[in-house]
Structure formats: C-alpha cells, structure tokens
Short mmCIF file of C-alpha atoms in Angstrom, two decimals:
data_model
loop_
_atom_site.label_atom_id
_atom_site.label_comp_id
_atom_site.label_asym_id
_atom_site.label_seq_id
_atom_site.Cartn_x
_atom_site.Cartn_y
_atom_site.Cartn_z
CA UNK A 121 10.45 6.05 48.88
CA UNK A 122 10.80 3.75 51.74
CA UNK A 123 7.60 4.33 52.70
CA UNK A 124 6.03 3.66 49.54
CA UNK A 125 8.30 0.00 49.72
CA UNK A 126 6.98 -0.67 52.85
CA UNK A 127 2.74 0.33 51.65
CA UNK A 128 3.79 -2.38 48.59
CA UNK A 129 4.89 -5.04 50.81
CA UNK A 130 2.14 -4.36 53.34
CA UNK A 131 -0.55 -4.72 50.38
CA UNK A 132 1.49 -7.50 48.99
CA UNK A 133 1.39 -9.78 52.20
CA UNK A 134 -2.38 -8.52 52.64
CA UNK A 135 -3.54 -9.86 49.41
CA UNK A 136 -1.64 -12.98 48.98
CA UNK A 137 -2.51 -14.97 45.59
CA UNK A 138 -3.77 -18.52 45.37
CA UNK A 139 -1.43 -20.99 45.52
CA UNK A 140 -2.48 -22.22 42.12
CA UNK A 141 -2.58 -18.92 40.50
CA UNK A 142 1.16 -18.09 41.80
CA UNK A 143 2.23 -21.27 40.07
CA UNK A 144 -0.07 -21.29 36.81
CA UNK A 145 0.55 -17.77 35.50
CA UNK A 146 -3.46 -17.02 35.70
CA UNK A 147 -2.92 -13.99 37.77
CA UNK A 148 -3.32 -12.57 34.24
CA UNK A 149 -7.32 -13.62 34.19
CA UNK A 150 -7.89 -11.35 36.98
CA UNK A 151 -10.19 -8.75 35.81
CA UNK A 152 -10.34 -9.80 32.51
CA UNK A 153 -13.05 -13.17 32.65
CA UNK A 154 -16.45 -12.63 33.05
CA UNK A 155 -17.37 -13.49 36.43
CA UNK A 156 -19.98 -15.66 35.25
CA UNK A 157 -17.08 -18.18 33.84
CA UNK A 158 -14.45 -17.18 36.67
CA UNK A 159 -15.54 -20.38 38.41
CA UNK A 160 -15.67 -22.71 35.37
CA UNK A 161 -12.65 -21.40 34.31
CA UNK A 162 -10.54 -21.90 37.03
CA UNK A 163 -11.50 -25.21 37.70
CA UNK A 164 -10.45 -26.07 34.23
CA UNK A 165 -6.99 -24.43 35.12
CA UNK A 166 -7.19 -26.60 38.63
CA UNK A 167 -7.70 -30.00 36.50
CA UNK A 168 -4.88 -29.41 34.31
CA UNK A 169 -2.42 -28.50 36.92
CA UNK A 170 -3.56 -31.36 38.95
CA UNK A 171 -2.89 -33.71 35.61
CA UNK A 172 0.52 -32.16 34.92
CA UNK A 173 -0.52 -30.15 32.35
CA UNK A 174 0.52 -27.26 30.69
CA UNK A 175 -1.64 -23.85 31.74
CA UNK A 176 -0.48 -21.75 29.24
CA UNK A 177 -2.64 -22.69 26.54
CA UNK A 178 -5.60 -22.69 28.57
CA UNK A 179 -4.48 -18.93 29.93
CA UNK A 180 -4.40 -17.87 26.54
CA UNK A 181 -7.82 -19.37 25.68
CA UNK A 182 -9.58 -17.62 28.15
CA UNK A 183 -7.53 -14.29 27.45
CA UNK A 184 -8.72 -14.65 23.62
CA UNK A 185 -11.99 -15.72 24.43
CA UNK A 186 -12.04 -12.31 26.75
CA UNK A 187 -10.91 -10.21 24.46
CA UNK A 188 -13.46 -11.35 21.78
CA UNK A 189 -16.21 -11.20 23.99
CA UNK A 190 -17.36 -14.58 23.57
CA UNK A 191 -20.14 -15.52 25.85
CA UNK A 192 -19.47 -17.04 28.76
CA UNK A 193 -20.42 -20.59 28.29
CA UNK A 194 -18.97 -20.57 24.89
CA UNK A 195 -15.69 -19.04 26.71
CA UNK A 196 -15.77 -22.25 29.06
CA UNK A 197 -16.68 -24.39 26.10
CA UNK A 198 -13.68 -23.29 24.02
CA UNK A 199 -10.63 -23.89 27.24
CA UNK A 200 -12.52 -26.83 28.10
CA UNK A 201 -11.78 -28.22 24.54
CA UNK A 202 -8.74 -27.00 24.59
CA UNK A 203 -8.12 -29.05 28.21
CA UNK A 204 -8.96 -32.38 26.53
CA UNK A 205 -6.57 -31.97 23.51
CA UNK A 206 -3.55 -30.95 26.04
CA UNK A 207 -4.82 -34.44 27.77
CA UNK A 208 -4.44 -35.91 24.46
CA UNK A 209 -1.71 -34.58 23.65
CA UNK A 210 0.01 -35.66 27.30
CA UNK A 211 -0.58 -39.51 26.24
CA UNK A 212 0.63 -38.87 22.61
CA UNK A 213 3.97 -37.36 23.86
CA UNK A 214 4.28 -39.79 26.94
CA UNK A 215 4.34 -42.70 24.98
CA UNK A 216 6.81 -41.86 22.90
CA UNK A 217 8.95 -40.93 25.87
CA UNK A 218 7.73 -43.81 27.96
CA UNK A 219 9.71 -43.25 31.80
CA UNK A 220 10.87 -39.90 30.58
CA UNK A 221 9.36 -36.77 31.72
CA UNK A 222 7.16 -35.21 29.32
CA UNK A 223 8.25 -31.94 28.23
CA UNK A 224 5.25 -29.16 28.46
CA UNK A 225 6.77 -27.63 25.29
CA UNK A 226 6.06 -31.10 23.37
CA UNK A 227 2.25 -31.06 24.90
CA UNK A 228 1.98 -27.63 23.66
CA UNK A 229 3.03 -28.30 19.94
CA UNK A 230 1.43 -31.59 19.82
CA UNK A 231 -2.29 -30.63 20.98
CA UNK A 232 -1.25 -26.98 18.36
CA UNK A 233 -1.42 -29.94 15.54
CA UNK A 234 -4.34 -31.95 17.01
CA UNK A 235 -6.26 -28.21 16.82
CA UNK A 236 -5.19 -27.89 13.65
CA UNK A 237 -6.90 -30.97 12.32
CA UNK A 238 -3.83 -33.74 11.60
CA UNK A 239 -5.04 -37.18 12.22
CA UNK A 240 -3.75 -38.11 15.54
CA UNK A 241 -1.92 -41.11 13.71
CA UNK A 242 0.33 -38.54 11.80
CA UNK A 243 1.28 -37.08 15.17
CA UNK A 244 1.96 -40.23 16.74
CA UNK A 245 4.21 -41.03 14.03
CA UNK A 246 6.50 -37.55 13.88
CA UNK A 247 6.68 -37.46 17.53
CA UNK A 248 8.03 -41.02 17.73
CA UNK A 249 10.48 -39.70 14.80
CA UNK A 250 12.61 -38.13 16.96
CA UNK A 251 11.06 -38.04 20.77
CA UNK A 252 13.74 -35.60 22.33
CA UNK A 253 13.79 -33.09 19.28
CA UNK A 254 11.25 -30.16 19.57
CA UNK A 255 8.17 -31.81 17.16
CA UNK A 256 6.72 -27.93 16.63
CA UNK A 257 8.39 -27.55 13.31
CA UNK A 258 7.86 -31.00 11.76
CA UNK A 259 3.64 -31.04 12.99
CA UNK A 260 3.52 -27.52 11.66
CA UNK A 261 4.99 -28.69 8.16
CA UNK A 262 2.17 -31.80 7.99
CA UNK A 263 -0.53 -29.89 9.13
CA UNK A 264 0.29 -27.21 6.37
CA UNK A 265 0.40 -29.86 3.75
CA UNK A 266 -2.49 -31.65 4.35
CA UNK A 267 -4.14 -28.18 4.90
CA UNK A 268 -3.11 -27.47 1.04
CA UNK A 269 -4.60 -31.05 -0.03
CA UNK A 270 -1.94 -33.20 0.02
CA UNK A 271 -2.22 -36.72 1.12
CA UNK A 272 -1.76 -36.75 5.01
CA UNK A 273 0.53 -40.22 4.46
CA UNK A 274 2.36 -39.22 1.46
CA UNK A 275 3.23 -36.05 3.21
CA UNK A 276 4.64 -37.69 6.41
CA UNK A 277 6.37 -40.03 4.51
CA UNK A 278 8.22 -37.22 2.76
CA UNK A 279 8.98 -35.48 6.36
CA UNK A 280 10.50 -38.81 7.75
CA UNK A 281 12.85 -38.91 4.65
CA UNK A 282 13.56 -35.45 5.19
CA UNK A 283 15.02 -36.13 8.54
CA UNK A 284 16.53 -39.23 7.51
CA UNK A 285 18.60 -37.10 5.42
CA UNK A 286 19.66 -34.27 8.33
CA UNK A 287 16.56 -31.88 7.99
CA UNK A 288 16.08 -30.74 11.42
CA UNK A 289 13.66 -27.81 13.08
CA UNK A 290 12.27 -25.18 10.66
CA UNK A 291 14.64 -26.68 7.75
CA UNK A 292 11.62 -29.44 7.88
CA UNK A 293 9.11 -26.06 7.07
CA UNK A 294 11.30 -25.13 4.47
CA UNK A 295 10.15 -28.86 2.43
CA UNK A 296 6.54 -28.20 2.88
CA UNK A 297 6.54 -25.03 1.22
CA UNK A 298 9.01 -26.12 -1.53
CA UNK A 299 6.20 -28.25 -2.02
CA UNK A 300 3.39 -26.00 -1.92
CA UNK A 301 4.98 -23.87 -3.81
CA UNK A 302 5.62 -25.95 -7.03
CA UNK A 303 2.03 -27.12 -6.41
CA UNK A 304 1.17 -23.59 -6.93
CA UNK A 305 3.00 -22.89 -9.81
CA UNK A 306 0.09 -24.31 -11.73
CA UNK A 307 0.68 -26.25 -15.51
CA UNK A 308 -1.61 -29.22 -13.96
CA UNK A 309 0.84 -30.50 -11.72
CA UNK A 310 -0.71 -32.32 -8.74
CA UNK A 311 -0.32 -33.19 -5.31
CA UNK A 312 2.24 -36.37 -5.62
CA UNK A 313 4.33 -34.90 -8.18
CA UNK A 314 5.02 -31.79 -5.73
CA UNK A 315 5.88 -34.12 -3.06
CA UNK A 316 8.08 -36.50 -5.85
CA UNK A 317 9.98 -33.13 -6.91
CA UNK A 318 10.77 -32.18 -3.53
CA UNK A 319 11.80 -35.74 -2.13
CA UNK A 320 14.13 -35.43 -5.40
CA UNK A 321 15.80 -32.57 -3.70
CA UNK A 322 16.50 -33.58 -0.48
CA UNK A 323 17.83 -32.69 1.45
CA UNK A 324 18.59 -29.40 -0.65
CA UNK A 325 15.50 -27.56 -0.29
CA UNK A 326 15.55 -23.87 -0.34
CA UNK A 327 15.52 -22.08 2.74
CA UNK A 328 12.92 -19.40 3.60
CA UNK A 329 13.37 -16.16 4.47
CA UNK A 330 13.92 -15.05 8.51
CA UNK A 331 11.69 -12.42 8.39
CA UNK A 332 7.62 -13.55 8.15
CA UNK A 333 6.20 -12.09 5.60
CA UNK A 334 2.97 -13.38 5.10
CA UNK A 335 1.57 -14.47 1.76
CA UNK A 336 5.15 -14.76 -0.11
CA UNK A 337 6.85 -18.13 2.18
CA UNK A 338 4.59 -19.11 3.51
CA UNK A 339 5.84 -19.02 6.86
CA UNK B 7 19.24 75.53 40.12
CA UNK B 8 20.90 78.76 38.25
CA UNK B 9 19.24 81.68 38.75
CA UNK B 10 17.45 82.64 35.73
CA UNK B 11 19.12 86.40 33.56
CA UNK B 12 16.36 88.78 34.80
CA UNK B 13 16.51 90.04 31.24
CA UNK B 14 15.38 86.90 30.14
CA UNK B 15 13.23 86.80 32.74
CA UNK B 16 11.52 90.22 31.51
CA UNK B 17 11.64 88.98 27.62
CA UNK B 18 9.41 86.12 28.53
CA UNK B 19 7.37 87.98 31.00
CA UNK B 20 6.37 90.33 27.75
CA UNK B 21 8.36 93.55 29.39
CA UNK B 22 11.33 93.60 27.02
CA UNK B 23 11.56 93.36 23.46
CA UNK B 24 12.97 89.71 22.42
CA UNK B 25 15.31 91.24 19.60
CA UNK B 26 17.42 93.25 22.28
CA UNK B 27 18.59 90.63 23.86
CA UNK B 28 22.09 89.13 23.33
CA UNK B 29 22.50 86.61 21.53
CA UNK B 30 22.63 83.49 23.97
CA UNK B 31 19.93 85.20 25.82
CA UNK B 32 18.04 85.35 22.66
CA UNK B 33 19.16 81.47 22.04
CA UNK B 34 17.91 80.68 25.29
CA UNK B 35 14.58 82.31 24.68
CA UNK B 36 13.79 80.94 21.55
CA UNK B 37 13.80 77.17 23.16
CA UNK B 38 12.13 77.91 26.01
CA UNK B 39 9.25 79.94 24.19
CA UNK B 40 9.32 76.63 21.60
CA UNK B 41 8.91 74.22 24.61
CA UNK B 42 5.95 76.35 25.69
CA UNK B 43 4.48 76.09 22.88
CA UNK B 44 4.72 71.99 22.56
CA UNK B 45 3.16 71.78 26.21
CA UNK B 46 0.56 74.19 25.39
CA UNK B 47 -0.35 71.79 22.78
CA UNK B 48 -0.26 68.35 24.11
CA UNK B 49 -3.88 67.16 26.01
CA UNK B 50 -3.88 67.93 29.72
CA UNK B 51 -4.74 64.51 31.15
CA UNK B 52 -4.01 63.97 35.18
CA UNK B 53 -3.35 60.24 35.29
CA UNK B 54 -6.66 59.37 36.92
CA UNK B 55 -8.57 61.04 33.80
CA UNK B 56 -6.42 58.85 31.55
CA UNK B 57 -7.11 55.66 33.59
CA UNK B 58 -11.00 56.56 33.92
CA UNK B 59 -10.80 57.18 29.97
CA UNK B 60 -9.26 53.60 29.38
CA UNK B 61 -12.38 52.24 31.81
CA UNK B 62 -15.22 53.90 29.52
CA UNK B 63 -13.62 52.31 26.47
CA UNK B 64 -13.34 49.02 27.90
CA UNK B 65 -16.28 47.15 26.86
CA UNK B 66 -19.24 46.08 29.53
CA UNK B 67 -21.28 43.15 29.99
CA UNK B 68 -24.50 44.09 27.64
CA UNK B 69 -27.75 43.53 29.74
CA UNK B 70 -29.03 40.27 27.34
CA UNK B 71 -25.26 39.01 27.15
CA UNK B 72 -25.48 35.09 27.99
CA UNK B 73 -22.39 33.45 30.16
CA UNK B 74 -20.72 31.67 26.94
CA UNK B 75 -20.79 35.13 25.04
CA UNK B 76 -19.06 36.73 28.27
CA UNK B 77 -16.43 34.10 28.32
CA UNK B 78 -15.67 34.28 24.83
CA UNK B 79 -15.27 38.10 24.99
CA UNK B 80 -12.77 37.44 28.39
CA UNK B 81 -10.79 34.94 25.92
CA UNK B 82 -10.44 37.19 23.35
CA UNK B 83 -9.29 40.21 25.26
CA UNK B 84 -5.76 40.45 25.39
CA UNK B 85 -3.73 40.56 28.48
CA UNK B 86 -0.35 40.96 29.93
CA UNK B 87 1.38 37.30 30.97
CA UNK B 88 4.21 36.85 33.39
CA UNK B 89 6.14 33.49 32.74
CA UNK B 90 8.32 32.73 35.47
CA UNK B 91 11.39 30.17 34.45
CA UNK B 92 13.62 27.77 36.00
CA UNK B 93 16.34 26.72 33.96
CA UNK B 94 16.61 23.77 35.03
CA UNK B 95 13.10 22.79 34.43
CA UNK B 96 13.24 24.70 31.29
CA UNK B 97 15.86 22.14 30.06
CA UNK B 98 14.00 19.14 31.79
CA UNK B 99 11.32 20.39 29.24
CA UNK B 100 13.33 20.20 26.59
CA UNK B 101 15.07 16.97 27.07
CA UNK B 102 11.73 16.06 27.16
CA UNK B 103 10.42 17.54 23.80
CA UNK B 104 13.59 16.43 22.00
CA UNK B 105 12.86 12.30 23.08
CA UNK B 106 9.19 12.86 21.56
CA UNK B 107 10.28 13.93 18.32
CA UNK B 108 12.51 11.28 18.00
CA UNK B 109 10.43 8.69 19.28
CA UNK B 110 8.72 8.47 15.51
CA UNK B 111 12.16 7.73 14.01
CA UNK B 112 12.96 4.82 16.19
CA UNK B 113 9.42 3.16 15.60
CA UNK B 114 10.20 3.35 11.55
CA UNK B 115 13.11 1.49 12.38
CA UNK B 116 13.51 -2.23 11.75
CA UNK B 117 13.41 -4.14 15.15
CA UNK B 118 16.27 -6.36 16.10
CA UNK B 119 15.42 -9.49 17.07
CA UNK B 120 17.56 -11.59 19.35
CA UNK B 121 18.11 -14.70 20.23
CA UNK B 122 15.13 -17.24 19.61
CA UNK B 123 13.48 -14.30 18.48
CA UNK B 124 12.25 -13.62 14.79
CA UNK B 125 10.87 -10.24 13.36
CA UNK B 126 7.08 -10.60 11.86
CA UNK B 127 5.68 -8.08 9.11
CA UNK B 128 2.00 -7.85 9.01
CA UNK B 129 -0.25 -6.65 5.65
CA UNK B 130 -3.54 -5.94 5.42
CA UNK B 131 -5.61 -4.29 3.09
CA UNK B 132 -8.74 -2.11 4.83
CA UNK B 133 -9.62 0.84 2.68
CA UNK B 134 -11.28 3.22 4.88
CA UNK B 135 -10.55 1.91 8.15
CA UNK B 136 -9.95 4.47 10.79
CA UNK B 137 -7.36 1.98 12.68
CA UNK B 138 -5.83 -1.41 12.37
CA UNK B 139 -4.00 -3.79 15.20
CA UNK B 140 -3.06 -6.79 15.60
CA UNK B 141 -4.44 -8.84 18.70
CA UNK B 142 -2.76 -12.71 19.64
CA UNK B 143 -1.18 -14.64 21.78
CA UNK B 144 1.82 -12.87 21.76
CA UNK B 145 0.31 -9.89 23.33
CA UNK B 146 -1.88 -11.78 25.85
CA UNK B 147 -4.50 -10.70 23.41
CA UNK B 148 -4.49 -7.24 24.52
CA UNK B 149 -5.62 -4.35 22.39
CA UNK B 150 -3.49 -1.26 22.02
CA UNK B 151 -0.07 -3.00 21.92
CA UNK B 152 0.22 -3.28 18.21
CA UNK B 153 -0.90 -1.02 15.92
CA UNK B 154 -0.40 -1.09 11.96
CA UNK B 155 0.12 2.14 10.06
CA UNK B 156 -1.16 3.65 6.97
CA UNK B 157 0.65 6.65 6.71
CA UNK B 158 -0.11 7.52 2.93
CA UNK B 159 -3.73 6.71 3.22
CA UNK B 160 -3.91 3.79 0.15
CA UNK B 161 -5.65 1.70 2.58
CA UNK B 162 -2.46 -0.90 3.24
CA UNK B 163 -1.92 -1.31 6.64
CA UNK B 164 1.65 -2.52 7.96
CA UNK B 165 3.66 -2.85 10.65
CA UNK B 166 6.99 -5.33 12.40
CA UNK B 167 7.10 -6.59 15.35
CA UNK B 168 10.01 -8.85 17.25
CA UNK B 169 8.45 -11.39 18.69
CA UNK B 170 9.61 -15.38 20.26
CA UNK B 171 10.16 -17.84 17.92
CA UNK B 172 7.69 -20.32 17.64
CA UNK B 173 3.84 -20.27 17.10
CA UNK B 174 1.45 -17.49 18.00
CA UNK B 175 -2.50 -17.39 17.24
CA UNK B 176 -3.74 -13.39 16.53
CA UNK B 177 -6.22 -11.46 14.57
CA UNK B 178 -6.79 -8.49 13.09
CA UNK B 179 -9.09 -5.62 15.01
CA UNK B 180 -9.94 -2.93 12.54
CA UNK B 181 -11.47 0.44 14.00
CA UNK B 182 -11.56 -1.11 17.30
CA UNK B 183 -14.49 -3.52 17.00
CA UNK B 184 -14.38 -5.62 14.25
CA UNK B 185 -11.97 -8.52 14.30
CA UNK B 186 -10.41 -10.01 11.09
CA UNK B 187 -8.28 -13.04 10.20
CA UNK B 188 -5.28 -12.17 8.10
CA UNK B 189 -6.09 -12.68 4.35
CA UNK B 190 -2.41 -13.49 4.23
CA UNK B 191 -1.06 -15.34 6.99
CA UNK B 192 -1.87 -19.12 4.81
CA UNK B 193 -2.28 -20.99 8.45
CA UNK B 194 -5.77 -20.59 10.18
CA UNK B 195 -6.93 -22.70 13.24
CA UNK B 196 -10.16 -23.04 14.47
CA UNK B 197 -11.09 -20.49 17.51
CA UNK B 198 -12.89 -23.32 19.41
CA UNK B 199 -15.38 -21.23 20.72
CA UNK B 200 -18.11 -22.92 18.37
CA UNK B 201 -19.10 -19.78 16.01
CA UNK B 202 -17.06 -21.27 13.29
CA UNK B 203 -14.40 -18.30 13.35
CA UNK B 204 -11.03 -19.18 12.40
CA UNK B 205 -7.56 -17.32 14.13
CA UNK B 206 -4.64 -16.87 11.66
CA UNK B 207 -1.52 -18.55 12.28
CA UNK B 208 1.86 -17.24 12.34
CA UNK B 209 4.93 -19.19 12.95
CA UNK B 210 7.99 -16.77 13.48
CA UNK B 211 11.57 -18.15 12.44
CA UNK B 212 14.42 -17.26 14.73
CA UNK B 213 16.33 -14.62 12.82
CA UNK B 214 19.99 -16.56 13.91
CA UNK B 215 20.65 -19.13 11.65
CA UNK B 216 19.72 -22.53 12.89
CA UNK B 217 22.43 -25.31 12.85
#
C-alpha cells in the first residue's frame, strides 16, 4: 500500500499539468479532442481565462462536440462561438454591476439566453432587473416565451411585473408556462390575451411540479 | 481362527453324508455350501482385467476425427471434480451474490435528490431500438452513464436521474450511434457546430421548496 502511494506521487510530480489546465478544469479534454483541434482548442480556453471568463462552457463544448464526432474545424468553430457570446455576455452582466465583480454564474446564464436566440436588449433589461439575483430563471422564462411566439416586449414586460410583485427564481418559470399553457388550450385565444390572463393573476400563478417531466410543465 | 469340526470338514470334502450331521453342523454346512455357490457364480475379474475392460470401452480418437470433434467429445465426457472450499471465501462469495441481486431493486427506486438538486424523468418513444441513453452536460457528455429502460418491450423508453439544479444541454443516443433530441423536452438550443442540429434543453427545479 505504501508503495503503491509513493508510485502515485512519483507519477504525479513526474507528469505535472499545465498551469492553465489545473485551474480551468480542461484536464477533462485529455484524450477526448481530436488532436487536430487540441491546439485550436486550447487556445480558445487560454483567451477566455486570460479575459476572466468562464471555462466551463467552453469545456463542455468541446466535450459535446467530441462525443458527437463533429469534425474538427466545425468542433473549433462551435467553442469559438461559444467564446464570443461568454465575451458578450461578460459586458452585458458587467454593466449592470458596474465596479462589482462579475459573477461567472451570471456570464453563464446570460450567454445560455444569447444561444438561445433573445434579443440582447431583453437580456440587458432582466439582468438590470435585479443585478445581484441569479438571472437563469427569469432569461429562461423569456426565451421560452418568445420561443412559443409571444412578443419578446410584451413578454418582458410581464416578467418585470412579475417581480415587482415578489416572483423570484423559478416562481418567474412558473408565469411563462401559465402562459403557454392557456395559449395552448386552444378556442382562438392568442398571444396577448395569454400574457393579459396571467398578468391578471399575479402574482398567484400556479406552481410546477419538482420533478421534470418533460412534455406535461413544461419545465 | 477356530479350527474347523473335521466332520464338517469331511461333509464338504464329499466323504460324509450331509444328512448325518448334527444339526448346527448341518446349519453350518448349508451356508457355507450356499456361499460357494454365489462365488462360483459371480465373474472372475482380477482388478487389472476390470481396469483394461473399462480402457477398451472408452472411446478412441477415430483416424479422420478433426481437433473441434475431439474437444467436443473431451467436453462431453463426464468426469470426477474436486471443489476445494474456504468458508470464508465461500461467504465473501455470497455477500457478493446477495449485493447483485439487489442492486436491480435499488435502481427501480426513486432517487433522492438533495439540496440544489432536482430529480429529471426522461421519455422517449423508439420502437425497436436495441438501447437508449441519455448524453449532456450533466454527464460530461459521456456515453454509458445513463441508460433508459424498456423493460416490457412497448418501445417507451424511461428512466430518473438526480441531477444539479439549473440548466443542462443532452441528447438522446439510441443503439449507440444515432443521436436524437428529445421530442419532449419543449426547450431546444442550437448545437453551434453549423449542421443545423438542435440539443434539447432541460432545466431541473430544486426538489426543496424555494423561498
């Protein structure tokens, strides 16, 4: 036992990791990138640590793209997009928390929306809602919204009031699907009178179910 | 050893009649002469006649017998096993088999979540699919970590998983090659890799109740 200890440390200290890897988490690339977009790749990962960026997205990328067999310079393609909406993203966040630190976690959720297609306006607008609340939940609820057709305006309008009136986190979910789902109910109704029925039931929306089931919440 | 009655003696060496003997003498003869006769009738086989007899009957490699039809014949040929136990190992063993047969049990169970932790159920419906599992971001997009189950063949895959709250990109991979988005998840992103393929979306609540 103590000799297998010592044969771990030895190979340990004989093999010692990047700097940049050690800090990034991309020790979990290793053997799993094609070599023709290792070097691509990790400058990608170098740029975004050197800007303060989070890595994680870009990890996960390059895992997905991996695992999918993408080719390789549609591999580098795909994290390199990803690096210029977490650079986005960084400005988006920062100005709403201008001389504050800019939380990785609000970078992540932000460019999350920007990838999911909500005007970069909209963002602006619910991260300058409430700067120092997580903005996951309230991005995730416009970008569903205007995802199901409804006006990207109207529906951030309806979010604000929502938190106006104590909505917080995934309570602000909870109004897009009330909406969606009496949009879905059919009998003609459209797009502004779902959103005019739910801001009539603020802030008493029903709550969704814990467990994700897809297809029946929503979530 | 008791000497033997010489009358006896003389009844069974044919010199006296049998019937004038007394009657344990006459006892005495009759099992003895009945003994005789059992020997006289069982096979006279020395050992090594019996072993050579058990040799001829075994059968022999025929002269256009190929290698696969000799090893069949050796497997089929029964023989005498010794099994040697320790019983500690023996119960090692069956600690062993009892944790496999209830490992099945505890992965019907519902997962617990805790905290900032929510339980997802995934659906799918792939008639004829040899295998379903589900590949994201929460798995580092490895294969073989979550598998969905079909266990009374309709062709609806399912499965739970605990996973952290928040948002997490996956697909489907059915019979280990092709991958899927989930017809149900209602929240698909672009893969950004520029072949138009779309990831589902699936944003897991935290199973404790939010303030």
């Amino acid at each position: 036992m103590r000799r297998a200890t010592a044969l771990a440390l030895a190979m340990a200290l004989a093999v010692p990791l990047p700097l940049g890897a050690q800090t990034t988490g991309s020790t979990r690339l290793v053997g799993r990138v094609p070599p023709a977009a290792q070097p691509a790749i990790d400058s990608i990962i170098a740029i975004a640590v050197a800007e303060s960026l989070p890595t994680e997205p870009l990890i996960q990328k390059t895992l997905e793209g991996s695992a999918k067999n993408v080719p390789p310079d549609r591999l580098v393609s795909g994290v390199r997009r990803g690096l210029l909406q977490l650079r986005a993203a960084h400005l988006i966040v920062a100005e709403a928390l201008p001389g504050q630190p800019v939380p990785d976690a609000h970078v992540v959720a932000v460019a999350a929306a920007l990838a999911r297609g909500v005007p970069e306006p909209i963002v602006t607008r619910l991260v300058t809602l409430a700067p120092t609340e997580a903005p996951g939940p309230a991005l995730h609820a416009v970008a569903d919204l205007i995802a199901h057709h409804f006006n990207p305006d109207s529906a951030v309008d309806l979010l604000v009031e929502a938190h106006n009136k104590g909505l917080r986190g995934m309570r602000l979910l909870d109004v897009a699907v009330a909406a969606d789902h009496y949009l879905q109910r059919g009998g003609g109704r459209t797009p502004a009178e779902a959103l005019a029925h739910v801001r009539a039931m603020l802030p008493n929306v029903p709550p969704a179910e814990a467990v994700t089931r897809h297809g029946t919440n929503g979530s | 050893m008791s000497p033997i009655d010489p009358r006896l003696q003389e009844a069974l060496d044919g010199e006296r009649d049998p019937g004038t003997l007394p009657a344990d003498l006459r006892e005495a003869y009759d099992r003895l002469t009945g003994a005789a006769q059992l020997l006289a009738g069982a096979p006279r086989l020395s050992v090594s006649a019996r072993v050579m007899a058990q040799i001829r009957k075994a059968p022999h490699p025929q002269p256009g017998e190929s290698s696969t039809q000799r090893a069949l014949r050796w497997l089929g040929r029964p023989r005498a096993v010794t099994v040697r136990l320790r019983p500690m190992w023996t119960l090692a063993l069956a600690a062993g088999l009892t944790a496999v047969l209830l490992l099945p049990f505890q992965n019907g169970s519902t997962p617990q979540p805790g905290n900032a932790e929510g339980v997802a159920q995934f659906v799918g419906h792939f008639p004829g699919a040899r295998s379903v599992e589900v590949v994201g971001s929460f798995n580092d997009w490895s294969r073989g970590m979550l598998h969905l189950n079909d266990d009374d063949g309709d062709g609806i895959w399912h499965g739970a998983a605990v996973l952290p709250a928040g948002q997490h990109e996956y697909m489907f991979v059915v019979d280990g090659e092709r991958w899927v988005p989930d017809p149900l998840a209602g929240r698909y992103v672009d893969d950004g890799f520029g072949a138009g393929q779309q990831n589902s979306l699936l944003i897991v609540r935290p199973a404790t109740a939010e303030p």
